[in-house]
Tab-separated table of C-alpha atoms in Angstrom:
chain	number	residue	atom	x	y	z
A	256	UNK	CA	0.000	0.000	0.000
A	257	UNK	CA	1.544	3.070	-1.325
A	258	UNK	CA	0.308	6.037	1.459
A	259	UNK	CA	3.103	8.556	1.485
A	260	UNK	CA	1.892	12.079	0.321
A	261	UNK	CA	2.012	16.054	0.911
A	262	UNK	CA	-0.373	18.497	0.191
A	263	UNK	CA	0.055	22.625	-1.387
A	264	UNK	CA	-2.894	24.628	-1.639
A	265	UNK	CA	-2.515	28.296	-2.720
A	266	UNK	CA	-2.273	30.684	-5.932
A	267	UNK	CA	0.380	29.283	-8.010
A	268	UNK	CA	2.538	32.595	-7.935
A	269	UNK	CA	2.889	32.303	-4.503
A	270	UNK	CA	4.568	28.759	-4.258
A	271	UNK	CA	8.254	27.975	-4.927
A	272	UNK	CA	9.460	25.411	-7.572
A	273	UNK	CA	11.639	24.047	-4.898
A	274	UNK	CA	8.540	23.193	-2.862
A	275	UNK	CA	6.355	21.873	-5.917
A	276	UNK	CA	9.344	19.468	-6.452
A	277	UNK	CA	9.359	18.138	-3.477
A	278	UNK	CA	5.799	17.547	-3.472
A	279	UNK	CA	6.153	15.571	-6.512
A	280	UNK	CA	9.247	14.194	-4.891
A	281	UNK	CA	6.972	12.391	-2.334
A	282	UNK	CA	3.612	12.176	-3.980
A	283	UNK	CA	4.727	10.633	-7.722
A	284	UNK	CA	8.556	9.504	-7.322
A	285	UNK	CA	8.184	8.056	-3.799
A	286	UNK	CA	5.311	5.639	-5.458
A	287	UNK	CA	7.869	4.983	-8.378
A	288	UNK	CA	10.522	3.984	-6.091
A	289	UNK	CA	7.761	2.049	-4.216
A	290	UNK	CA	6.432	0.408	-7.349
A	291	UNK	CA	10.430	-0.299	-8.778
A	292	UNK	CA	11.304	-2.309	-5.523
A	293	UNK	CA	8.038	-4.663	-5.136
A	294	UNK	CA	7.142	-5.214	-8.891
A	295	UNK	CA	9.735	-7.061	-10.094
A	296	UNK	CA	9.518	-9.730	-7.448
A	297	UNK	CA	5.907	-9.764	-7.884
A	298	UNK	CA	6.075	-10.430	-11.410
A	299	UNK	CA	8.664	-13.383	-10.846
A	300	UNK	CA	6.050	-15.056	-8.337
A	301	UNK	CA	3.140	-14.114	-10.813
A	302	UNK	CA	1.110	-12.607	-7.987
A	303	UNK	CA	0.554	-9.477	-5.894
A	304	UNK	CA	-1.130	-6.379	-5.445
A	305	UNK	CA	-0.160	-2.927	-5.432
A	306	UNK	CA	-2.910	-0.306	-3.796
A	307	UNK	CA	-2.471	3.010	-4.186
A	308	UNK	CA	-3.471	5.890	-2.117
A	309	UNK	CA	-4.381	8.591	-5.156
A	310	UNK	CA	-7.454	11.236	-4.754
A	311	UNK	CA	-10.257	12.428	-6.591
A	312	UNK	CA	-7.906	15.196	-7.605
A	313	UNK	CA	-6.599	12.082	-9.807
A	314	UNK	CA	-9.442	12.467	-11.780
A	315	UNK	CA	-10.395	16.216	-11.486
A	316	UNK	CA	-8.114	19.568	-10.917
A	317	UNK	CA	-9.733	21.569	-8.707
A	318	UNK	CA	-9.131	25.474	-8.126
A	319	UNK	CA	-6.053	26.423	-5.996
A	320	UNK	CA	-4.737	22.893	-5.958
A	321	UNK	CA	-2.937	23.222	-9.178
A	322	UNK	CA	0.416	21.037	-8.122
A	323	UNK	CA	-1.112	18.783	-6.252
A	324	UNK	CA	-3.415	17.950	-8.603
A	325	UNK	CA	-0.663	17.648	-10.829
A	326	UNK	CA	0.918	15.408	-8.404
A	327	UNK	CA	-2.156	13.007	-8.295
A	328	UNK	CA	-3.132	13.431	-12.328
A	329	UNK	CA	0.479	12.341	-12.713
A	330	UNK	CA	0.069	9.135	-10.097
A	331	UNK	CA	-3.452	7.885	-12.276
A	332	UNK	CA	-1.006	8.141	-15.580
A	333	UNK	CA	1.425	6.185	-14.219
A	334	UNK	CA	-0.639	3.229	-12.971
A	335	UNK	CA	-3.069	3.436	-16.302
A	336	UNK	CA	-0.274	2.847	-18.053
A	337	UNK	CA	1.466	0.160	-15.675
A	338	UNK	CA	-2.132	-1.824	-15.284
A	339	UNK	CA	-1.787	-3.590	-18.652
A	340	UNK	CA	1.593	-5.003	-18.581
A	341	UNK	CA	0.968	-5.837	-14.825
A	342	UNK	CA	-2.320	-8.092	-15.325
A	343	UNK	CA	-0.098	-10.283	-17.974
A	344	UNK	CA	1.606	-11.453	-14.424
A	345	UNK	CA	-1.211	-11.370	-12.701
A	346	UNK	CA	-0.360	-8.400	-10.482
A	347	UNK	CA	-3.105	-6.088	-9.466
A	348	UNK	CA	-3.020	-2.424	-8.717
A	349	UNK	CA	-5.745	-0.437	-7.263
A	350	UNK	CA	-6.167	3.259	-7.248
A	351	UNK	CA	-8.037	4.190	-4.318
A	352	UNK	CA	-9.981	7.940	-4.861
A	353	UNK	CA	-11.123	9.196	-1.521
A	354	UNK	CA	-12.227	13.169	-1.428
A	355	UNK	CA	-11.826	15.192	1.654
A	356	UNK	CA	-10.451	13.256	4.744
A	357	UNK	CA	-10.824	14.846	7.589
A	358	UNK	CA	-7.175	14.379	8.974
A	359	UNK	CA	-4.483	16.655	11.078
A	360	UNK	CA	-2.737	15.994	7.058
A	361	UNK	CA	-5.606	18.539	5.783
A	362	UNK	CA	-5.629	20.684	9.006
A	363	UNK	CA	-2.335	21.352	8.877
A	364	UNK	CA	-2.147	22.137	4.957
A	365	UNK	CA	-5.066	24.918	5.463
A	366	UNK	CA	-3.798	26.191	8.922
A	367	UNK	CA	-0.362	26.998	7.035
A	368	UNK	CA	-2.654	28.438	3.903
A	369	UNK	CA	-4.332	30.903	6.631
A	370	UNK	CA	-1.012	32.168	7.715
A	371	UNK	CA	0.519	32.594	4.279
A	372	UNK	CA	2.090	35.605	2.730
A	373	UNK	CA	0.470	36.123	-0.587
A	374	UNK	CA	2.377	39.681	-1.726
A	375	UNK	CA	3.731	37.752	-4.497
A	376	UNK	CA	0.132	37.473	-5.948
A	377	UNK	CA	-2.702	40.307	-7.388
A	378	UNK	CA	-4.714	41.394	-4.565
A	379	UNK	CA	-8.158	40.032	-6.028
A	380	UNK	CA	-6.504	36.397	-6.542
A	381	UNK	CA	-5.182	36.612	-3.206
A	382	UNK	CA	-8.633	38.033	-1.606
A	383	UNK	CA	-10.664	34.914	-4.135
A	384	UNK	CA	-8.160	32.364	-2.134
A	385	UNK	CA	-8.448	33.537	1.290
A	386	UNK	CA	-12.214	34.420	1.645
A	387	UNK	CA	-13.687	32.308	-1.258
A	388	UNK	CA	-12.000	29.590	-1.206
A	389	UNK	CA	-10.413	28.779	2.021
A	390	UNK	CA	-14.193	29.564	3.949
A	391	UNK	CA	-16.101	26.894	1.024
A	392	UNK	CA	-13.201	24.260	2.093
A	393	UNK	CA	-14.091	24.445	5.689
A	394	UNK	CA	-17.798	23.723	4.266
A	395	UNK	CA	-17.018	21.153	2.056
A	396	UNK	CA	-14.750	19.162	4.897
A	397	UNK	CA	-17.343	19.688	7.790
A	398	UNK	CA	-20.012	18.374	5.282
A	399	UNK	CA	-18.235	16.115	2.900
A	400	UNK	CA	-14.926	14.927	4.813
A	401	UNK	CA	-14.288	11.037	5.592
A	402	UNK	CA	-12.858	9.572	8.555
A	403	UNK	CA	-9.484	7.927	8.204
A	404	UNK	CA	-11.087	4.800	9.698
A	405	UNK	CA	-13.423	4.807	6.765
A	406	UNK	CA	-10.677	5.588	4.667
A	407	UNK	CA	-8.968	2.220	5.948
A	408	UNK	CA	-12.053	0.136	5.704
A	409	UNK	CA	-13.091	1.302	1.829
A	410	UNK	CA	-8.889	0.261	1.622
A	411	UNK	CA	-9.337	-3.167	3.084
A	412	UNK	CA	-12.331	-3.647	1.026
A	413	UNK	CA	-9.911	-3.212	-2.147
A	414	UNK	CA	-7.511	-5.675	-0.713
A	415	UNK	CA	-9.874	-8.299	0.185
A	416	UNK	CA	-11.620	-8.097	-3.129
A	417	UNK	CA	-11.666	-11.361	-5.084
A	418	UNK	CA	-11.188	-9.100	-8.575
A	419	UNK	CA	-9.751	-5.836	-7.484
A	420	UNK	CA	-10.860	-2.887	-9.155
A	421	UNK	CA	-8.367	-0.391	-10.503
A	422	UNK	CA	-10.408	2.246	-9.327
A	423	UNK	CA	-12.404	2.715	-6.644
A	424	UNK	CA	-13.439	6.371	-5.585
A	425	UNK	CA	-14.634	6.244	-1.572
A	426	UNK	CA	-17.504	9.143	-1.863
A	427	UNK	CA	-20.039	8.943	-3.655
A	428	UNK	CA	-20.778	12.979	-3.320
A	429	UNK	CA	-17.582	13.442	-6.111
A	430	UNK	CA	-19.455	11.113	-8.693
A	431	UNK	CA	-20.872	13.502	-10.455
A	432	UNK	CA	-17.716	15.910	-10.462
A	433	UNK	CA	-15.579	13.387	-12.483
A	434	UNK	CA	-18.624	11.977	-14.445
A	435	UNK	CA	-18.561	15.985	-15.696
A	436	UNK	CA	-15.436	15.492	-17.574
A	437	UNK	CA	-16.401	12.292	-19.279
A	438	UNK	CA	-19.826	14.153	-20.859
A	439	UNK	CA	-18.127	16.577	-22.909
A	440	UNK	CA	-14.801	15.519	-23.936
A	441	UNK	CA	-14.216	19.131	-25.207
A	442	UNK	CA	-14.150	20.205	-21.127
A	443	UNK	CA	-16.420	22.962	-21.451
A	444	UNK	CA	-19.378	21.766	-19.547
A	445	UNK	CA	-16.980	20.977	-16.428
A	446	UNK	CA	-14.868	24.355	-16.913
A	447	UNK	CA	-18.457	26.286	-17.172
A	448	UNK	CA	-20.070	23.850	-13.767
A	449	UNK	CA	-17.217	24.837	-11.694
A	450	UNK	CA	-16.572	28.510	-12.922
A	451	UNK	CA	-20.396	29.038	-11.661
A	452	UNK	CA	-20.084	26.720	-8.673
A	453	UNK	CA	-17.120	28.933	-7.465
A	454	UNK	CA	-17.678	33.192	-8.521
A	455	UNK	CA	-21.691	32.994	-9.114
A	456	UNK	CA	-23.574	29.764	-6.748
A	457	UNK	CA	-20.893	30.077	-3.789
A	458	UNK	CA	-23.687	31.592	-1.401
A	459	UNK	CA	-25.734	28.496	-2.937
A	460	UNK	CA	-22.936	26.083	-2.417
A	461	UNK	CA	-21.940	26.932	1.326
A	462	UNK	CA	-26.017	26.804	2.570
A	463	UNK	CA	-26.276	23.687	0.816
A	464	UNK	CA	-23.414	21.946	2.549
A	465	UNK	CA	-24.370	23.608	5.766
C-alpha cells in the first residue's frame, strides 16, 4: 500500500518550484521507487497487489490545488499505463480515490494556507483564495470529509476483493464531479459547472453543505 503524500494549496505565484518538487518528490517519485522495488519480485512469483493511495484530484483539478493535482493526475497516468503489462503477471493495482479526509494531514495544509504571505500574488486572486476559497473548504470538509477509519475500511475492502478494481473512488458525493469530464470531452461543460459553482452559486454552495 503506497500512502506517502504532501499536500500545497494556494495561488500558483505564490509557491516555490523548490517546494512543488518536493511535493512531486513524495507524492509521484516516492510511489515509483515504491512500485520499482516490489514489482519485479511480484512479477517473478506471478502474484501481488499494489494499492495506491491517489485522490479524486486524480481524476479532477480543482481550483487552488494546481500542483497537487498535478501530483495526483500524474500518479493515475502512471498506474493506467502500468495496469496492462501488470495483469499479464497477474499483479493487481488499485487506485483508491477518496475526497476530503478529515485528517491533522488537511488541518495542517489549510492552517499553514491561513497564515501565508500572498504579496507575491494580485490582490483580487489573493482576496478569491483567502475568503472564497479557504471559507467553502471548511464547508465542504465539515459536510463532505471522511474519517481515516473509513478511509482504511473502503482500503481493506480493495484488498480483500476477489477481482480488485483499478479504481475505486470512496464518496459517492464526487461522482458527479468526475462523471462531468467524461460528458463533454471538449471540457467545457466541467470548466463552465465549476466557474459558476465557485464566482456565481458560492452563497448556494456553502447553505447547501451547511
Amino acid at each position: 500500500v503506497s500512502n506517502a503524500g504532501v499536500g500545497m494549496v494556494g495561488p500558483l505565484e505564490c509557491q516555490s518550484l523548490a517546494a512543488m518538487q518536493s511535493l512531486m518528490d513524495t507524492n509521484f517519485f516516492g510511489l515509483v521507487r515504491l512500485v520499482k522495488e516490489v514489482l519485479p519480485d511480484m512479477k517473478r512469483r506471478r502474484g501481488g497487489h499494489i494499492v495506491v493511495i491517489s485522490s479524486i484530484m486524480g481524476l479532477q483539478g480543482i481550483v487552488f490545488n494546481d500542483v497537487y493535482a498535478a501530483s495526483k493526475f500524474a500518479v493515475e497516468g502512471f498506474c493506467e499505463s502500468l495496469v496492462v503489462q501488470a495483469l499479464r503477471f497477474n499483479v493487481a493495482i488499485s487506485l483508491v480515490e477518496p475526497g476530503p479526509v478529515t485528517t491533522e494531514f488537511e488541518a495542517k495544509v489549510y492552517e499553514e494556507a491561513e497564515r501565508a504571505d500572498y504579496s507575491r500574488t494580485d490582490p483580487e486572486t489573493a482576496d478569491i483564495f483567502t475568503n472564497l476559497y479557504l471559507r467553502n473548504s471548511k464547508d465542504v470538509f465539515a459536510s463532505l470529509g471522511q474519517t481515516p477509519e473509513d478511509i482504511a475500511e473502503h482500503t481493506l475492502r480493495v484488498i480483500e476483493a476477489a477481482r480488485p478494481p483499478f479504481r475505486h473512488q470512496t464518496n459517492v458525493a464526487y461522482t458527479p464531479m468526475a462523471a462531468l469530464k467524461h460528458a463533454d470531452p471538449s471540457g467545457a461543460l466541467m470548466t463552465d459547472a465549476f466557474y459558476k459553482l465557485v464566482f456565481k452559486y458560492d452563497a448556494v454552495l456553502r447553505l447547501s453543505l451547511r
